[in-house]
PDB file of C-alpha atoms in Angstrom:
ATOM      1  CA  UNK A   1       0.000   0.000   0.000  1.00  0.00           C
ATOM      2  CA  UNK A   2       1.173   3.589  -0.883  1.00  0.00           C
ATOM      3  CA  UNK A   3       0.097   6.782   0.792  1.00  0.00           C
ATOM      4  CA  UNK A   4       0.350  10.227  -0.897  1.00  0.00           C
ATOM      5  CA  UNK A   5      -0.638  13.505   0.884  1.00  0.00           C
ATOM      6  CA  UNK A   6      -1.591  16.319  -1.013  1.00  0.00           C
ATOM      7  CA  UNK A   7      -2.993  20.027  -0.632  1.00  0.00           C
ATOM      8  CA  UNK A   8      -6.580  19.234  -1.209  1.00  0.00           C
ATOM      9  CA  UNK A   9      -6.395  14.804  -1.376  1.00  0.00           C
ATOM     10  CA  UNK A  10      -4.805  12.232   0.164  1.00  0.00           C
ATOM     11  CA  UNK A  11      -4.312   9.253  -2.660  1.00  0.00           C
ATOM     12  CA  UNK A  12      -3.904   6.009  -1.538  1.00  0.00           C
ATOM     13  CA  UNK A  13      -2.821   2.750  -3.559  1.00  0.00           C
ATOM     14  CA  UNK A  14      -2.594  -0.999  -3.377  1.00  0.00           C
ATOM     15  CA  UNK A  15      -1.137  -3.432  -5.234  1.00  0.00           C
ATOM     16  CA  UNK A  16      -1.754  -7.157  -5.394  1.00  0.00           C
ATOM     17  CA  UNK A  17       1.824  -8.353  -6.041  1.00  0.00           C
ATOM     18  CA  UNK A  18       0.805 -11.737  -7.079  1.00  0.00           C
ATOM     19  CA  UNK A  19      -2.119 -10.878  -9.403  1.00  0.00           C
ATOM     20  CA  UNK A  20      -0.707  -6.916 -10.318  1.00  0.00           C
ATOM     21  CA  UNK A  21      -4.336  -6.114  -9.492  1.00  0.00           C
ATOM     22  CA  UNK A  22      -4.182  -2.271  -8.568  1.00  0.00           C
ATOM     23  CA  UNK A  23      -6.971  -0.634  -6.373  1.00  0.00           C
ATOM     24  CA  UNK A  24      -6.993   3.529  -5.864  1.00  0.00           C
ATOM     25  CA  UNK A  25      -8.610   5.817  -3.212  1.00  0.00           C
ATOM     26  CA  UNK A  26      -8.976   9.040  -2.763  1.00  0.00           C
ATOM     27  CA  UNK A  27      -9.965  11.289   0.123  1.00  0.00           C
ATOM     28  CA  UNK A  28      -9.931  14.914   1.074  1.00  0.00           C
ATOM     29  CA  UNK A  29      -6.616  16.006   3.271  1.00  0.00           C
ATOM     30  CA  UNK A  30      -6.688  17.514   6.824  1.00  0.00           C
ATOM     31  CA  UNK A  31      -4.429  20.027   7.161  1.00  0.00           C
ATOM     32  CA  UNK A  32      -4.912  19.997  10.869  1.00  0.00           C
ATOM     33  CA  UNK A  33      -3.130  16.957  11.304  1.00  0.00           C
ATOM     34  CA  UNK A  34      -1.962  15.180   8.053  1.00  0.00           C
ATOM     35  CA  UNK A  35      -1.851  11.856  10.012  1.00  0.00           C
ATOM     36  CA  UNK A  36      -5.877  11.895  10.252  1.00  0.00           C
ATOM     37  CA  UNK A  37      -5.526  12.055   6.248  1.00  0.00           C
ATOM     38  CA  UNK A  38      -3.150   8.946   5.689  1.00  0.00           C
ATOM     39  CA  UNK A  39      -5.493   6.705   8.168  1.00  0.00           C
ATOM     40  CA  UNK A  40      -8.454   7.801   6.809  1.00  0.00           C
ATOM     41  CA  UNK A  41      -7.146   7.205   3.050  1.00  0.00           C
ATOM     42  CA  UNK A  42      -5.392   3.449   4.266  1.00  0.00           C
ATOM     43  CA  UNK A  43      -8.823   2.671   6.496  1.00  0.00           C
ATOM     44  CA  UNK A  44     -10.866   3.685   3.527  1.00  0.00           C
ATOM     45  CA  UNK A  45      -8.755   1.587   1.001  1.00  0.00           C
ATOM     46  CA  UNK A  46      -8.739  -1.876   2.997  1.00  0.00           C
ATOM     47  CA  UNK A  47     -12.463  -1.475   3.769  1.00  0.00           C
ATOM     48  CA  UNK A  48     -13.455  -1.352  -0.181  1.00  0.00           C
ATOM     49  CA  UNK A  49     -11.078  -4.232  -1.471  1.00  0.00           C
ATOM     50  CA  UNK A  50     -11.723  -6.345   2.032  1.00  0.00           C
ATOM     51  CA  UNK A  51      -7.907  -6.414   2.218  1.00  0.00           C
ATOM     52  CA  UNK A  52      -7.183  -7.873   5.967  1.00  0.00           C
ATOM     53  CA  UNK A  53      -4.429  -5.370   7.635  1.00  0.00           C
ATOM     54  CA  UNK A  54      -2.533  -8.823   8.331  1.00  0.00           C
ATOM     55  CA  UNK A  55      -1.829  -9.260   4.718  1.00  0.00           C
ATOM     56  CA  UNK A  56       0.027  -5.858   3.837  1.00  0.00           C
ATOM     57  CA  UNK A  57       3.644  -6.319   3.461  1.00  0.00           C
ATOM     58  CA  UNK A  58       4.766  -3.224   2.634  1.00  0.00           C
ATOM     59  CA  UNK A  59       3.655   0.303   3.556  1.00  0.00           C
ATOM     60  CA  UNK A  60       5.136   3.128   1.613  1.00  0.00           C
ATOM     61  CA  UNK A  61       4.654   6.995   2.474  1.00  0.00           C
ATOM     62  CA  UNK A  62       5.707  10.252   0.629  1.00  0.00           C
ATOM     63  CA  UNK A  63       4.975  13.435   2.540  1.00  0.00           C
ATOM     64  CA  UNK A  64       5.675  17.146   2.641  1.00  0.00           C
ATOM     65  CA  UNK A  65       5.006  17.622   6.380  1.00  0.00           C
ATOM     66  CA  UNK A  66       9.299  17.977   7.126  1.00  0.00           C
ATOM     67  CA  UNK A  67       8.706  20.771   3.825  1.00  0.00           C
ATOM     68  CA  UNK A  68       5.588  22.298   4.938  1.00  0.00           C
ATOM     69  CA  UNK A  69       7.375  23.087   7.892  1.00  0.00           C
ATOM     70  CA  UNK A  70      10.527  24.598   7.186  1.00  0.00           C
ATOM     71  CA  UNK A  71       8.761  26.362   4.587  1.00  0.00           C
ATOM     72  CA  UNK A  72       6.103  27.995   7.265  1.00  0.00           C
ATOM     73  CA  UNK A  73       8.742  28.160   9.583  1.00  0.00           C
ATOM     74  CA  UNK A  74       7.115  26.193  12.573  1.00  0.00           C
ATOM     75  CA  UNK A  75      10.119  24.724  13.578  1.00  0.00           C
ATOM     76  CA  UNK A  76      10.356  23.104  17.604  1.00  0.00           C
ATOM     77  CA  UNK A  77      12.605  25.132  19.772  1.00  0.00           C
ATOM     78  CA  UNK A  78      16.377  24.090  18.473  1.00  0.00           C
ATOM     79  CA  UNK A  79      19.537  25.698  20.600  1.00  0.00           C
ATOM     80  CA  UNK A  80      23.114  24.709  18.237  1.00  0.00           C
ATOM     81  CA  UNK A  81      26.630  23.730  19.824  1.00  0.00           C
ATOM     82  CA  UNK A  82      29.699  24.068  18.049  1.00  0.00           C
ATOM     83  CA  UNK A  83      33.307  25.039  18.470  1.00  0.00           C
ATOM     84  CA  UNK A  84      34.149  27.937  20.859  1.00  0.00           C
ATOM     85  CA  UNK A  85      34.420  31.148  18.683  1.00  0.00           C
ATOM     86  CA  UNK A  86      32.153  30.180  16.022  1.00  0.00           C
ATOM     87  CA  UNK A  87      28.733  30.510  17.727  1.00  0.00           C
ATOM     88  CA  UNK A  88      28.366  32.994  14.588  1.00  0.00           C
ATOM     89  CA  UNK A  89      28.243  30.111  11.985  1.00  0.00           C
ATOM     90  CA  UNK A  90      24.759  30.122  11.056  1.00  0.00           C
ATOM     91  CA  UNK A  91      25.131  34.191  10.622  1.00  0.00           C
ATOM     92  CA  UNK A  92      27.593  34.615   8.487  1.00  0.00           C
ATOM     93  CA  UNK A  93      26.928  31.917   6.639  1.00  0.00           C
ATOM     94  CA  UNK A  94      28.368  31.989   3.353  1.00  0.00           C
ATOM     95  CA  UNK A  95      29.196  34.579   0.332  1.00  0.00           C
ATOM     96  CA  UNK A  96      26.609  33.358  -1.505  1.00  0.00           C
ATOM     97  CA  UNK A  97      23.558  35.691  -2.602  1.00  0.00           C
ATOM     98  CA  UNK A  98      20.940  35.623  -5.039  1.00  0.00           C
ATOM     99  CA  UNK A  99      21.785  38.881  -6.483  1.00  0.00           C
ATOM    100  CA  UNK A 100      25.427  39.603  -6.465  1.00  0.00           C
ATOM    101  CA  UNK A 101      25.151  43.270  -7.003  1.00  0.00           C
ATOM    102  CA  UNK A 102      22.481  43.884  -4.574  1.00  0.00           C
ATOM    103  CA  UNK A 103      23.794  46.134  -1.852  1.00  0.00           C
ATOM    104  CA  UNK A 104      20.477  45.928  -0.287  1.00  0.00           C
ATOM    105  CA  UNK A 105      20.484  42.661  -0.380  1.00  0.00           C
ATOM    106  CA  UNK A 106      19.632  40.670   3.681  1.00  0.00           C
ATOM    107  CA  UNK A 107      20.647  37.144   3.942  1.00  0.00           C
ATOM    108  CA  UNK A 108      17.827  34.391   5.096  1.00  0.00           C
ATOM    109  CA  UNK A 109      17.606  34.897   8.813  1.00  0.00           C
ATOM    110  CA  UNK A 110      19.273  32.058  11.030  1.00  0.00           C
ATOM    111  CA  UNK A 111      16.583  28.866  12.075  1.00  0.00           C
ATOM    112  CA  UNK A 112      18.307  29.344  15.694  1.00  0.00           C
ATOM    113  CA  UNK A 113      18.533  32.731  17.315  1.00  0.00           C
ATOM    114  CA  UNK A 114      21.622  33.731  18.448  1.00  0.00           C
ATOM    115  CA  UNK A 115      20.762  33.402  21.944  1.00  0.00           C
ATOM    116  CA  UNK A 116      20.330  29.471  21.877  1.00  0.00           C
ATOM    117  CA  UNK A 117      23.707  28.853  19.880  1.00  0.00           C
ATOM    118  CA  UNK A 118      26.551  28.231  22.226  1.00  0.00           C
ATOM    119  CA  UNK A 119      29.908  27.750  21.721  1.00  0.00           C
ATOM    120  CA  UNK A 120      32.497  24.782  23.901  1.00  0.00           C
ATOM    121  CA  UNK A 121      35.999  24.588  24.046  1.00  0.00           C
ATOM    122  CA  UNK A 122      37.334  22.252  22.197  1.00  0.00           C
ATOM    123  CA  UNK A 123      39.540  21.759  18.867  1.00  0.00           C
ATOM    124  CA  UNK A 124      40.536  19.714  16.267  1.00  0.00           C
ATOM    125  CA  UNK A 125      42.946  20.399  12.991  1.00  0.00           C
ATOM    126  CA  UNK A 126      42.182  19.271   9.336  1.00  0.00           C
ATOM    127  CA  UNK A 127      43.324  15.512  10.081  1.00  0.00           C
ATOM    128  CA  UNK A 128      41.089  14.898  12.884  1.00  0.00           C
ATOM    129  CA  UNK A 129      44.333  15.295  15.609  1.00  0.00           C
ATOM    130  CA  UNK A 130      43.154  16.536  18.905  1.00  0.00           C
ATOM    131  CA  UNK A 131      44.643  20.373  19.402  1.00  0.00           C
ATOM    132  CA  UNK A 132      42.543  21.010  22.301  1.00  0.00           C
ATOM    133  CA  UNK A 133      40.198  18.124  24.695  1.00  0.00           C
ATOM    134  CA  UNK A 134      36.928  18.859  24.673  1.00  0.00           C
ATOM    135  CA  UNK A 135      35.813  20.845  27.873  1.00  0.00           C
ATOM    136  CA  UNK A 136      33.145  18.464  29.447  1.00  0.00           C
ATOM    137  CA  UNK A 137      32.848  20.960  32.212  1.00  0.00           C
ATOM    138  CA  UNK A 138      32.254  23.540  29.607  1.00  0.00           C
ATOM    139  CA  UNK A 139      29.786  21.176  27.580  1.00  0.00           C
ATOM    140  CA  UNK A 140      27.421  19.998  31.117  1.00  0.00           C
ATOM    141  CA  UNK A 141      27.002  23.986  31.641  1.00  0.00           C
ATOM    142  CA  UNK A 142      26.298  24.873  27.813  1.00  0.00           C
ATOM    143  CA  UNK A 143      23.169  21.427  28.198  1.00  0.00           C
ATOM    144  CA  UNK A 144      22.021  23.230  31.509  1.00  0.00           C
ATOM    145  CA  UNK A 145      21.692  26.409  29.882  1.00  0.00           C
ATOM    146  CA  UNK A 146      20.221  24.980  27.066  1.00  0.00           C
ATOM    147  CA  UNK A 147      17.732  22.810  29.026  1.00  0.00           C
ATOM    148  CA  UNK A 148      16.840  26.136  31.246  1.00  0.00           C
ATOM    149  CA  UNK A 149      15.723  27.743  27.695  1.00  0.00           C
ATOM    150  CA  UNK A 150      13.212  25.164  26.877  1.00  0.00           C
ATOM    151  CA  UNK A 151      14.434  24.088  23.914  1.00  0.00           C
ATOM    152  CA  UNK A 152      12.660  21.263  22.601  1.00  0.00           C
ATOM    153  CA  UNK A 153      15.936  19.848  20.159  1.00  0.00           C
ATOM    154  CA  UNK A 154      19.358  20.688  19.879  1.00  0.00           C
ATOM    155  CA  UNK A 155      21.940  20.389  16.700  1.00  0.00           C
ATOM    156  CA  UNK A 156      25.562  20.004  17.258  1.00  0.00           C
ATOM    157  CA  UNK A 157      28.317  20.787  14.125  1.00  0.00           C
ATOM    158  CA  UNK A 158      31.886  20.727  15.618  1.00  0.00           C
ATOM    159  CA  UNK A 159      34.610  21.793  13.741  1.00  0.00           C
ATOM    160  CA  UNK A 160      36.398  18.630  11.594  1.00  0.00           C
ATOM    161  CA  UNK A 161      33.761  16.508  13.077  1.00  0.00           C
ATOM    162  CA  UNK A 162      33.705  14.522   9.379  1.00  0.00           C
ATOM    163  CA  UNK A 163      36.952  13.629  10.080  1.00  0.00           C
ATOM    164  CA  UNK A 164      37.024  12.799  13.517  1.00  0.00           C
ATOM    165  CA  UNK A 165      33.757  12.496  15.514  1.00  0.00           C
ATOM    166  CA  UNK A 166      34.629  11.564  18.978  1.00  0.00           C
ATOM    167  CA  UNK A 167      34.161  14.895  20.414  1.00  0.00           C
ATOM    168  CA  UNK A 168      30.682  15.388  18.427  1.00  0.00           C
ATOM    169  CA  UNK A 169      29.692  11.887  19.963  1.00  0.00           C
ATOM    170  CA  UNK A 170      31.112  12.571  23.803  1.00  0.00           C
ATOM    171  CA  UNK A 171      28.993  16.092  23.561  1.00  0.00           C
ATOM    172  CA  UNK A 172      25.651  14.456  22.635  1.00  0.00           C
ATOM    173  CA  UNK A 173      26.048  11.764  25.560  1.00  0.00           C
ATOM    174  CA  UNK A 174      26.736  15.171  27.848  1.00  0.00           C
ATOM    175  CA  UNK A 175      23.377  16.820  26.576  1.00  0.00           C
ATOM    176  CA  UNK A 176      21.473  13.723  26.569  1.00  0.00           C
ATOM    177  CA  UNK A 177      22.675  13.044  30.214  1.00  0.00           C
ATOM    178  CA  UNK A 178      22.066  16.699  31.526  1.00  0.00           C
ATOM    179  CA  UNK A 179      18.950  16.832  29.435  1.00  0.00           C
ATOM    180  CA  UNK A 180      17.536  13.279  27.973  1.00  0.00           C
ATOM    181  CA  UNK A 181      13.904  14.129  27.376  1.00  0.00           C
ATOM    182  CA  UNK A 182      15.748  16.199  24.166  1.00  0.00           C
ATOM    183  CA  UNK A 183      16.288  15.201  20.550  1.00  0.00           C
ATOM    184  CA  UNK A 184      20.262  15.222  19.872  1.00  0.00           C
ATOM    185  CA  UNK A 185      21.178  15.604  15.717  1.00  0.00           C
ATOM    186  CA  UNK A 186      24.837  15.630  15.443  1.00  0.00           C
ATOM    187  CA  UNK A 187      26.456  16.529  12.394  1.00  0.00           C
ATOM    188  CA  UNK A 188      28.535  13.693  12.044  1.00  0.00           C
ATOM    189  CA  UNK A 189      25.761  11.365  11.610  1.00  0.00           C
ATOM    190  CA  UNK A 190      23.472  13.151   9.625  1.00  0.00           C
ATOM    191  CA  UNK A 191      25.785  15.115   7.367  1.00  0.00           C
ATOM    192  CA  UNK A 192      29.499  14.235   7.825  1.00  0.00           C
ATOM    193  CA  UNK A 193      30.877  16.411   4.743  1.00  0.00           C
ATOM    194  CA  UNK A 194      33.656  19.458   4.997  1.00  0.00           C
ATOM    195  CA  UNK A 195      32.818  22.710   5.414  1.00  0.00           C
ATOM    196  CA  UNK A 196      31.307  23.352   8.569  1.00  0.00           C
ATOM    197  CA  UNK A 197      28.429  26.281   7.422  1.00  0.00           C
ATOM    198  CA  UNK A 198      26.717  23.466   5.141  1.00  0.00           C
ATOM    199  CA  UNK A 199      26.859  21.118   7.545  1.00  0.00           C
ATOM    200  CA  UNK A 200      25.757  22.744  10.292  1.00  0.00           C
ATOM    201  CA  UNK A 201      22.479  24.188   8.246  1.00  0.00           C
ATOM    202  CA  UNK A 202      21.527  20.832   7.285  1.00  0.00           C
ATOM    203  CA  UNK A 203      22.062  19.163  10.813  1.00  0.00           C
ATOM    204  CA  UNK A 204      19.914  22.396  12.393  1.00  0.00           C
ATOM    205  CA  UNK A 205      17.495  21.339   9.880  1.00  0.00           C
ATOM    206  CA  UNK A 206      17.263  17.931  10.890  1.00  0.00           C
ATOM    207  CA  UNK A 207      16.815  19.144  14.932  1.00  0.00           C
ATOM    208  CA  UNK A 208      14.169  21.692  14.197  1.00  0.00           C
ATOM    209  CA  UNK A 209      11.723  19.138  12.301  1.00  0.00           C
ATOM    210  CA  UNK A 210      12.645  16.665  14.258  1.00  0.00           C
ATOM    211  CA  UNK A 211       9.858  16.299  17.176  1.00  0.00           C
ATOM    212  CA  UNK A 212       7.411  17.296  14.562  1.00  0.00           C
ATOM    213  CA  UNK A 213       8.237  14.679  12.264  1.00  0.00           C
ATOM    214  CA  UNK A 214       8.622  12.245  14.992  1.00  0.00           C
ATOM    215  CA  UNK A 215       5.213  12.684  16.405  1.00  0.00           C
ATOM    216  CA  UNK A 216       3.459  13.025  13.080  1.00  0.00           C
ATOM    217  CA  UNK A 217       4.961   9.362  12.160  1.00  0.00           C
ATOM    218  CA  UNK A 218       4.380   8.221  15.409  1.00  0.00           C
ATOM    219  CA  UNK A 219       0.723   8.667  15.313  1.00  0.00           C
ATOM    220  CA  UNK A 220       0.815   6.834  11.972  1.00  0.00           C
ATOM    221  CA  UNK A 221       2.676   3.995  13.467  1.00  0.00           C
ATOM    222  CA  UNK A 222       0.761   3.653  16.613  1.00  0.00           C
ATOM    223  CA  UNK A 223      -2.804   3.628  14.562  1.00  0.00           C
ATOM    224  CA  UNK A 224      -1.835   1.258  11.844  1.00  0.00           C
ATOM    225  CA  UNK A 225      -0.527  -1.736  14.570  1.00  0.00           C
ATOM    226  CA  UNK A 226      -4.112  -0.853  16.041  1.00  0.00           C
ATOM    227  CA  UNK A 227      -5.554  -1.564  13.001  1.00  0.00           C
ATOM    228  CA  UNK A 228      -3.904  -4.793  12.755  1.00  0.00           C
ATOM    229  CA  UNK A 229      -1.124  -3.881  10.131  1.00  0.00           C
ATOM    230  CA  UNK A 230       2.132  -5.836  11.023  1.00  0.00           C
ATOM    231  CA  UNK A 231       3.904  -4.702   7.562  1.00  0.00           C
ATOM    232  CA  UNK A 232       6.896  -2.719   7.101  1.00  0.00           C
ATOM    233  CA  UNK A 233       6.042   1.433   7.656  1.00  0.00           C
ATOM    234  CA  UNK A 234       8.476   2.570   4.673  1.00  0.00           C
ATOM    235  CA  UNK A 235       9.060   6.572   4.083  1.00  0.00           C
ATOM    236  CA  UNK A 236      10.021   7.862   0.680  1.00  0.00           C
ATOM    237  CA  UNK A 237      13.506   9.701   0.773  1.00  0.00           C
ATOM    238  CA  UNK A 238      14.417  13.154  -1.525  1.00  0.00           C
ATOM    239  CA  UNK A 239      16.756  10.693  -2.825  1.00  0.00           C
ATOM    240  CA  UNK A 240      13.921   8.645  -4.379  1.00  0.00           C
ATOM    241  CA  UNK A 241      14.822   5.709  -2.127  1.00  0.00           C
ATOM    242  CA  UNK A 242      13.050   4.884   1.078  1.00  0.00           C
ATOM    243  CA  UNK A 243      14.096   4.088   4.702  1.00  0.00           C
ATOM    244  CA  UNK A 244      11.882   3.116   7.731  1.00  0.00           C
ATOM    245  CA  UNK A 245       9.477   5.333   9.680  1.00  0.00           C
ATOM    246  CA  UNK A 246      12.504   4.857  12.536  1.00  0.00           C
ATOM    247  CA  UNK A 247      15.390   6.200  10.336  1.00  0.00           C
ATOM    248  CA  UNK A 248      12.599   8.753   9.451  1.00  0.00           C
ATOM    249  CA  UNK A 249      12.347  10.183  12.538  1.00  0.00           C
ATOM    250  CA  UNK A 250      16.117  10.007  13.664  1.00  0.00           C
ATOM    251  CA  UNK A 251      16.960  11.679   9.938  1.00  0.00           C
ATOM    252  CA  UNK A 252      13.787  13.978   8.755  1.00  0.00           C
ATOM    253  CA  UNK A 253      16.140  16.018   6.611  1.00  0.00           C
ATOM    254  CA  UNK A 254      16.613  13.294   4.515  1.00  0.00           C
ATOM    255  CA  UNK A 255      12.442  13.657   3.487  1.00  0.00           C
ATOM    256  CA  UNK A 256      12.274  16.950   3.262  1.00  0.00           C
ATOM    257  CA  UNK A 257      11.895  16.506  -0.681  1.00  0.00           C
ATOM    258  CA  UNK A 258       9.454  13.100   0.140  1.00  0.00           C
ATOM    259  CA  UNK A 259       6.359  14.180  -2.077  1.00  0.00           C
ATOM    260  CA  UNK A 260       7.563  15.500  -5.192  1.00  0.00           C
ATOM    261  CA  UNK A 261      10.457  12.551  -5.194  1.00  0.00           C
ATOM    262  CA  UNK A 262       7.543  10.487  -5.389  1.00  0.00           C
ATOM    263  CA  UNK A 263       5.649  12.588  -7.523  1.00  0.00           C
TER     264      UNK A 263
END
């Protein structure tokens, strides 16, 4: 079975892999809560064909809730760690503008206010050699602080952290110890390239939908085994591939071009 979300209709499909029989629905979206759209589309789909919820194998989403919400900009609460001095990052950003000549021109403001990006001590060089230890004592006050803001996820992009991620690894066990009720996205793990700007963006990103697109699948998840359905829960990926609903909601940037890659 395939689910597809839309603006105005959520499609649903199923295929009969032994016969190549194919079945379609179709029923209006809720905006509200796209979640109450997929069930109602998968509910109404089963019911018509008489398709037990034992006998799906595979259930395959695309969505544009992780798009629909960077786009609106209802992002949860994110705070960003990275290397002491370059709390900055995600204002400077890069020299890269739409219109080159455009003295007027204001870059996009940053997903995290300044106030919730923090800065430990801590260093590493080009290779991945340690110049300076990380600061743990530095790291257990930067979680407190961060925890006393309310921040509902936090990104961390150390510098070299592609190359070398134990310091990017022994700072999320600090936060999730001072603060474990939080979602941790380090950059290491969900975008380990050089150059620190890109990868930071994309790993604040990945926080800031995070507890949105964790909930949204979880309702999913939680109604379907109701219903009975024991079958793989399979997201669609930008890529065009797919990974589980669990990957999904470790890794939402990764879906954040879900419905038109399925489109």
């Amino acid at each position: 079975m395939g689910v597809d979300i839309g603006g105005t209709f959520t499609d649903a499909i199923l295929i009969d892999e032994s016969t190549g029989d194919v079945r379609i629905s179709k029923v209006p979206s809720t905006p509200d809560d796209p979640s109450r759209g997929f069930l109602n589309a998968a509910t109404r789909i089963l019911k018509e064909t008489g398709v037990p919820p034992e006998n799906l194998s595979y259930v395959v989403h695309a969505t544009t809730v992780a798009t629909n919400s960077i786009i609106e900009g209802k992002l949860a609460p994110t705070g960003f760690v990275t290397t002491d001095g370059f709390r900055d990052m995600l204002e400077i950003q890069r020299q890269i503008r739409a219109s080159l000549y455009d003295i007027h021109f204001k870059k996009p403001t940053p997903l995290v206010p300044r106030q919730l990006c923090f800065g430990v001590p801590e260093r590493l060089d080009a290779r991945g050699d340690v110049i300076k230890p990380l600061d743990e004592t530095a790291a257990r006050e930067v979680a407190r602080q961060l925890k006393e803001s309310g921040v509902e996820s936090i990104a961390v992009c150390l510098l070299h952290s592609y190359v070398n991620s134990d310091h990017e690894q022994r700072v999320k066990k600090i936060l999730l110890e001072v603060f474990p009720e939080n979602a941790v996205s380090i950059s290491c793990e969900v975008a380990a390239d050089f150059r620190e700007y890109f990868r930071a963006s994309t790993t604040v990103i990945n926080a800031g939908i995070r507890p949105i697109v964790g909930r949204y699948l979880e309702r999913i998840e939680s109604r379907l085994r109701e219903q009975g359905v024991s079958a793989s829960l399979l997201l669609m990926q930008s890529s065009g591939g797919v990974y589980t609903f669990a990957a999904g909601a470790e890794k939402p940037v990764y879906m954040v071009e879900s419905g038109p890659a399925a489109g």
